[in-house]
Short mmCIF file of C-alpha atoms and ligand atoms in Angstrom, two decimals:
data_model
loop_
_atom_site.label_atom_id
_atom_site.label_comp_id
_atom_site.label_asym_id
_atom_site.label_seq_id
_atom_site.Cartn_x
_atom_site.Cartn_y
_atom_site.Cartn_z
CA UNK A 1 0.00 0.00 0.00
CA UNK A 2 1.25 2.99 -1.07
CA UNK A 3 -0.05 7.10 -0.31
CA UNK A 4 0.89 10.05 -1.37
CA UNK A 5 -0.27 12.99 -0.20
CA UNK A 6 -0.17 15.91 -2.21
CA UNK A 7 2.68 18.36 -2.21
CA UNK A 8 2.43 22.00 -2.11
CA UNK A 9 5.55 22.77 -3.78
CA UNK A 10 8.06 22.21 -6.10
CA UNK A 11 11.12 21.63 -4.27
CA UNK A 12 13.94 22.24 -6.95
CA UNK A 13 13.02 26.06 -7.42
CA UNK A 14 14.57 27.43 -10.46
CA UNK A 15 14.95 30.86 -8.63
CA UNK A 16 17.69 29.54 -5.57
CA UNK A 17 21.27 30.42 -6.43
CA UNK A 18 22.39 26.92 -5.08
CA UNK A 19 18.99 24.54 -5.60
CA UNK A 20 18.96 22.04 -3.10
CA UNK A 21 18.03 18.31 -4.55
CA UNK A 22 16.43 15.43 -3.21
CA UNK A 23 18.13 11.91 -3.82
CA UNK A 24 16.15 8.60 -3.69
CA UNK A 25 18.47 5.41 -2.34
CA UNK A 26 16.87 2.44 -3.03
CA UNK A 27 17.42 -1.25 -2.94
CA UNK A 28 16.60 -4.50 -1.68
CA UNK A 29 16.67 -5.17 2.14
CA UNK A 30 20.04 -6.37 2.59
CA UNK A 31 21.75 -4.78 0.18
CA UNK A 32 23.56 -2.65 2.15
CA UNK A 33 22.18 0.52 1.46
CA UNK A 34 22.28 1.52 5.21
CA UNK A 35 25.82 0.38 5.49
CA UNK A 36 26.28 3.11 2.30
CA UNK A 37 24.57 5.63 3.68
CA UNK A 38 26.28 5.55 6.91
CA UNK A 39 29.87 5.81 4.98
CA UNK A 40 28.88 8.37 2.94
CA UNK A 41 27.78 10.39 5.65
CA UNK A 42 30.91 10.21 7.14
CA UNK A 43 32.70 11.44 3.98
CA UNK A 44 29.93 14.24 3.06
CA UNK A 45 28.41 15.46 6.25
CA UNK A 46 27.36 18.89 3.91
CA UNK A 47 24.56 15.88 3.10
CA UNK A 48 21.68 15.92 4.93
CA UNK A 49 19.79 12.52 5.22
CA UNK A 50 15.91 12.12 6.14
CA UNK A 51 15.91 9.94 8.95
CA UNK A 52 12.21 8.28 8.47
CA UNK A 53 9.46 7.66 11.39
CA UNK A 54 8.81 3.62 11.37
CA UNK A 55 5.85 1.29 13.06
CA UNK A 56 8.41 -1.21 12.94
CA UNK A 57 10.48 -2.24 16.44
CA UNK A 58 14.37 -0.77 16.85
CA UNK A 59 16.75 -3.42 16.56
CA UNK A 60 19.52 -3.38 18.89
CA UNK A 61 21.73 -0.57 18.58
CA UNK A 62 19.42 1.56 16.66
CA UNK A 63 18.72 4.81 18.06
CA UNK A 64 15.31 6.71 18.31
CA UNK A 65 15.84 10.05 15.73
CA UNK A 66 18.95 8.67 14.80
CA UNK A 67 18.05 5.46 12.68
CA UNK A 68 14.12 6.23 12.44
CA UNK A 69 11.56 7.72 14.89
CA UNK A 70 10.49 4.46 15.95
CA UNK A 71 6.59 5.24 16.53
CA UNK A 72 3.02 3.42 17.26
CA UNK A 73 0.85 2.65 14.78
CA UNK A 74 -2.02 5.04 16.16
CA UNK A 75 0.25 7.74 15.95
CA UNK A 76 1.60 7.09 12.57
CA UNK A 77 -1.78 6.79 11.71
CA UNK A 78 -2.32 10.49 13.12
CA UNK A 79 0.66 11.71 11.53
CA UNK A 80 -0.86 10.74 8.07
CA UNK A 81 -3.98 12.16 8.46
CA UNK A 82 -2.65 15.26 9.39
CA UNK A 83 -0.55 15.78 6.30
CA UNK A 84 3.05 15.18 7.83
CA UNK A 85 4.71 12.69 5.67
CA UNK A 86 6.11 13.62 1.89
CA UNK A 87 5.46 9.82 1.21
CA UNK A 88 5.00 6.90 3.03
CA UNK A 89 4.47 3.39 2.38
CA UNK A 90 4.23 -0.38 3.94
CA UNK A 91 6.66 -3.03 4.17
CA UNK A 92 7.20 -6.10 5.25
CA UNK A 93 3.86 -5.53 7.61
CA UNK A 94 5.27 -1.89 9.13
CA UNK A 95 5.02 1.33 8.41
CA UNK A 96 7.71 3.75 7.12
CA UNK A 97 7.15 7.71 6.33
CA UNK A 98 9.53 10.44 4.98
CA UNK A 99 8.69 13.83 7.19
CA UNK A 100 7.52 16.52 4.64
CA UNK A 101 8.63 19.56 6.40
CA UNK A 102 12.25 18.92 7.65
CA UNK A 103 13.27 17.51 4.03
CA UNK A 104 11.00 20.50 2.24
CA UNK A 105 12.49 22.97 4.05
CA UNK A 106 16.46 21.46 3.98
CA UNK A 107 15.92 21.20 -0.23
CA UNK A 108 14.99 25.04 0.22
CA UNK A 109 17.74 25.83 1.99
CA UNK A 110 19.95 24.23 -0.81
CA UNK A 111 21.06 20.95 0.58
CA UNK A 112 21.43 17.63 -1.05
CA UNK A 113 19.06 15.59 0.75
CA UNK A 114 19.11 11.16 0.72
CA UNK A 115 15.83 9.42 1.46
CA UNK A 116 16.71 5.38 2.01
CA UNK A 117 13.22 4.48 1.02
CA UNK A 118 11.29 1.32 -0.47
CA UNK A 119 10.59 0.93 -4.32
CA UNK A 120 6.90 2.56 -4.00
CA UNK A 121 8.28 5.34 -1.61
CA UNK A 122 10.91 6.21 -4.44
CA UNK A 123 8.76 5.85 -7.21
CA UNK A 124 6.26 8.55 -5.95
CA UNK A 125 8.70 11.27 -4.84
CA UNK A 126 10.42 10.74 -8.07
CA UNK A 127 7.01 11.15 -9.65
CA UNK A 128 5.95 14.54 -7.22
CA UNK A 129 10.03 16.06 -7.44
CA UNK A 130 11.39 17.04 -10.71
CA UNK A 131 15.15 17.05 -10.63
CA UNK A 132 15.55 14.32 -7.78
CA UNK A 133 18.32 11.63 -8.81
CA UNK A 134 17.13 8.49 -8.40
CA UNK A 135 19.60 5.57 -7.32
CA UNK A 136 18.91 1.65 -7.27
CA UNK A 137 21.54 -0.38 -5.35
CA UNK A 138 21.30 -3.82 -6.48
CA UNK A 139 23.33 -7.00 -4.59
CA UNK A 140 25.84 -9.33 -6.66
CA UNK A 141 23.27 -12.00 -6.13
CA UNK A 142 19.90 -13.27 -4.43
CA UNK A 143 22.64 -16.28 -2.42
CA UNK A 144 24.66 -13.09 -1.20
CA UNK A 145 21.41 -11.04 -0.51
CA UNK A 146 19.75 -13.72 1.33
CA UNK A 147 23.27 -14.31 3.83
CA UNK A 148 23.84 -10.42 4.17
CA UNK A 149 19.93 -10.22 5.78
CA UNK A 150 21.64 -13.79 7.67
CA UNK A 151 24.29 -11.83 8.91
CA UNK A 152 22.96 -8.92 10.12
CA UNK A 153 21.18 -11.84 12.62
CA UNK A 154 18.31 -9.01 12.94
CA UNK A 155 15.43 -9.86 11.65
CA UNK A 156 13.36 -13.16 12.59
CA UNK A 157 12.46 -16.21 9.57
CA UNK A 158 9.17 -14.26 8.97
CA UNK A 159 10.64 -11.21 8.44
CA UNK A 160 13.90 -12.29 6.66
CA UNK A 161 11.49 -14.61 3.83
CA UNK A 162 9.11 -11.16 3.66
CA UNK A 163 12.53 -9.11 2.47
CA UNK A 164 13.52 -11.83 0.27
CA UNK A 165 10.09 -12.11 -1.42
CA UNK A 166 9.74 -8.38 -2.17
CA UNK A 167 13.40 -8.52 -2.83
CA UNK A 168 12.80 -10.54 -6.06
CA UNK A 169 10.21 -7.89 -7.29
CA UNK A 170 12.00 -4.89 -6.20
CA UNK A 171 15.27 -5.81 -8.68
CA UNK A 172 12.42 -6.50 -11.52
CA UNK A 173 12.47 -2.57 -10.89
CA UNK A 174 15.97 -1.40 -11.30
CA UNK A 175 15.37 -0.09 -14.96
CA UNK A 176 13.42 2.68 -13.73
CA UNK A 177 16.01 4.58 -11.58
CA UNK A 178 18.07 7.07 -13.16
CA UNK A 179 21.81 4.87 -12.02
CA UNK A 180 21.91 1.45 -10.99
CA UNK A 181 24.95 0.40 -8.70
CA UNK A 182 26.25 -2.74 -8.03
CA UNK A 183 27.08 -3.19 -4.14
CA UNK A 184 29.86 -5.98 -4.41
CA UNK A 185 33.22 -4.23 -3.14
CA UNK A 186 31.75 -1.68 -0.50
CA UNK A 187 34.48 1.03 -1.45
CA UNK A 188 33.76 0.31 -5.38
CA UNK A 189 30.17 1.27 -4.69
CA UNK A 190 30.39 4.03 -2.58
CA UNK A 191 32.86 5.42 -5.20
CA UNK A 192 30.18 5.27 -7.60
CA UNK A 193 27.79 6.69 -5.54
CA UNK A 194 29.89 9.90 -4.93
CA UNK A 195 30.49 9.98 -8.68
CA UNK A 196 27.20 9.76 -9.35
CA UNK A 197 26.31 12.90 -6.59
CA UNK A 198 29.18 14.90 -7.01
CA UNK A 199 30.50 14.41 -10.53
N1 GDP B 201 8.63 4.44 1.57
C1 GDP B 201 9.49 4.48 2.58
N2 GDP B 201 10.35 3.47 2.79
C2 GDP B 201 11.23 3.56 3.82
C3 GDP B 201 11.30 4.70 4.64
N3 GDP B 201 12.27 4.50 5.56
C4 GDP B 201 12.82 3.30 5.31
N4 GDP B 201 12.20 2.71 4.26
C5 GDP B 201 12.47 1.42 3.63
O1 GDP B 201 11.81 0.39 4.33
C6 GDP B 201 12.47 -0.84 4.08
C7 GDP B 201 12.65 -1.61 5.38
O2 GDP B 201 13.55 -0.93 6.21
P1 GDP B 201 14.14 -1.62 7.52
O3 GDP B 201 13.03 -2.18 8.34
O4 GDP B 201 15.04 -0.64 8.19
O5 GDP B 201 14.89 -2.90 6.98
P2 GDP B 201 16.24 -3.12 6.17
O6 GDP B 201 16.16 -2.34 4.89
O7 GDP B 201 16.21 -4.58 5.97
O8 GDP B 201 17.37 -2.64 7.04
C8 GDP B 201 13.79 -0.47 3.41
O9 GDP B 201 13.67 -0.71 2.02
C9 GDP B 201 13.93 1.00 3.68
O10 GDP B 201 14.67 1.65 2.65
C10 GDP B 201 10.37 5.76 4.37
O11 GDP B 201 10.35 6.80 5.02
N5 GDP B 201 9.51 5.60 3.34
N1 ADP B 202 29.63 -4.55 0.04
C1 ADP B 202 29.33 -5.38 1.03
N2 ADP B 202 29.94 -6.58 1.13
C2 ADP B 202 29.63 -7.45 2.14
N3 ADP B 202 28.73 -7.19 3.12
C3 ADP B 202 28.08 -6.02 3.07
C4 ADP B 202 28.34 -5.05 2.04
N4 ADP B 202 27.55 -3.97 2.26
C5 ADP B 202 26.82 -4.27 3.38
N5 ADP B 202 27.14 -5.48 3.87
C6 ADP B 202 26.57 -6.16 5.05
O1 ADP B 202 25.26 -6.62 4.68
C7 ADP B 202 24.35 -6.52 5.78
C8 ADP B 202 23.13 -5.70 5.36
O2 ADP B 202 23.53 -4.35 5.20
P1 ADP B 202 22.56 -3.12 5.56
O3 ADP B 202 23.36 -1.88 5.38
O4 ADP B 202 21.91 -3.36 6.88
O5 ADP B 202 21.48 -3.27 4.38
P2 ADP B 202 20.10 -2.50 4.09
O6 ADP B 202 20.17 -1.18 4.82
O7 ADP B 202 20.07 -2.34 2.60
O8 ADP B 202 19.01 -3.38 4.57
C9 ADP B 202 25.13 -5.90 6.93
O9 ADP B 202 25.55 -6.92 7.82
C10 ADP B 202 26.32 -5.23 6.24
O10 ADP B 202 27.45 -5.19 7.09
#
């Protein structure tokens, strides 16, 4: 299930001297696109990344505003009614939801700014947002997806054969994004990602 609620403005505005962007990460579970993000963070902190509100339960070590704003359902629920979320989707039976105003207003101010986001998440703000660069981050193989969601030891068998499944269909989707980056060496791909941001 997927909702978009409408936007009220175009957030690459012709007018800004320096035109902030929005770039869409996207990519199987597993891939490693948190792993990416996390490095390229450290190398461009000038980036600002959209750290989601979730239904779903923090893992250990994940931090509350840090990894996601790890919320109820009810209020979730509330959120979305009242307009707060640029795009949000389901997944793997939880909730996740980009906050409009914090990314609106850090595009404004000229920043580059990452949403991590599912396949129907991506496709809608790259549907709503002219000028966002859309990236798909796809994993050597389905054997080296499927031990990379193993290895993170996170998630339990329901959850882990709910990633796979969507997994399969998400990939069928890779055409669609503007680059498509293979996550085999770690470095390699993170090179290519800041190639693809920065030129
Ligand atoms: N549409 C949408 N997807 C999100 C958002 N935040 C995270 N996701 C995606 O939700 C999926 C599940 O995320 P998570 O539970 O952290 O699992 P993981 O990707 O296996 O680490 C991933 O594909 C995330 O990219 C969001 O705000 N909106
Ligand atoms: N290039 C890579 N080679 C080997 N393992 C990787 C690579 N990138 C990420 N991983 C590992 O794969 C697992 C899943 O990565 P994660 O960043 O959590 O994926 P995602 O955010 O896409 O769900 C983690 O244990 C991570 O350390």
């Amino acid at each position: 299930m997927m909702q978009v609620l409408p936007i009220q403005s175009d957030a690459h505005t012709k007018e800004s001297p320096s035109p902030g962007r929005l770039i869409v990460l996207t990519g199987p579970s597993g891939v490693g696109k948190g792993t990416l993000m996390q490095e390229l963070l450290k190398r461009h902190p000038e980036l600002y990344y959209s750290v989601s509100a979730t239904t779903r339960s923090p893992r250990p070590g994940e931090i509350n505003g840090q990894n996601y704003y790890f919320i109820s359902r009810s209020k979730f629920e509330q959120l979305v009614a009242q307009g707060e979320f640029l795009e949000w989707a389901e997944f793997a039976g939880n909730y996740y939801g980009t906050p409009r105003e914090a990314v609106l207003n850090q595009v404004q101010s000229g920043k580059l700014v990452v949403l991590e986001i599912e396949l129907e998440g991506a496709r809608q703000i790259r549907t709503s947002f002219h000028g966002t660069l859309s990236i798909f981050i796809l994993p050597p193989s389905l054997n080296e997806l499927e031990s990379r969601i193993r290895g993170r030891a996170q998630d339990s068998e329901d959850a882990i054969a709910r990633r796979l499944c969507r997994a399969q269909e998400e990939i069928q989707a890779a055409d669609e994004f503007d680059v498509q980056i293979v996550n085999d060496d770690l470095h390699n791909a993170l090179n290519a990602i800041e190639a693809t941001l920065f030129g």
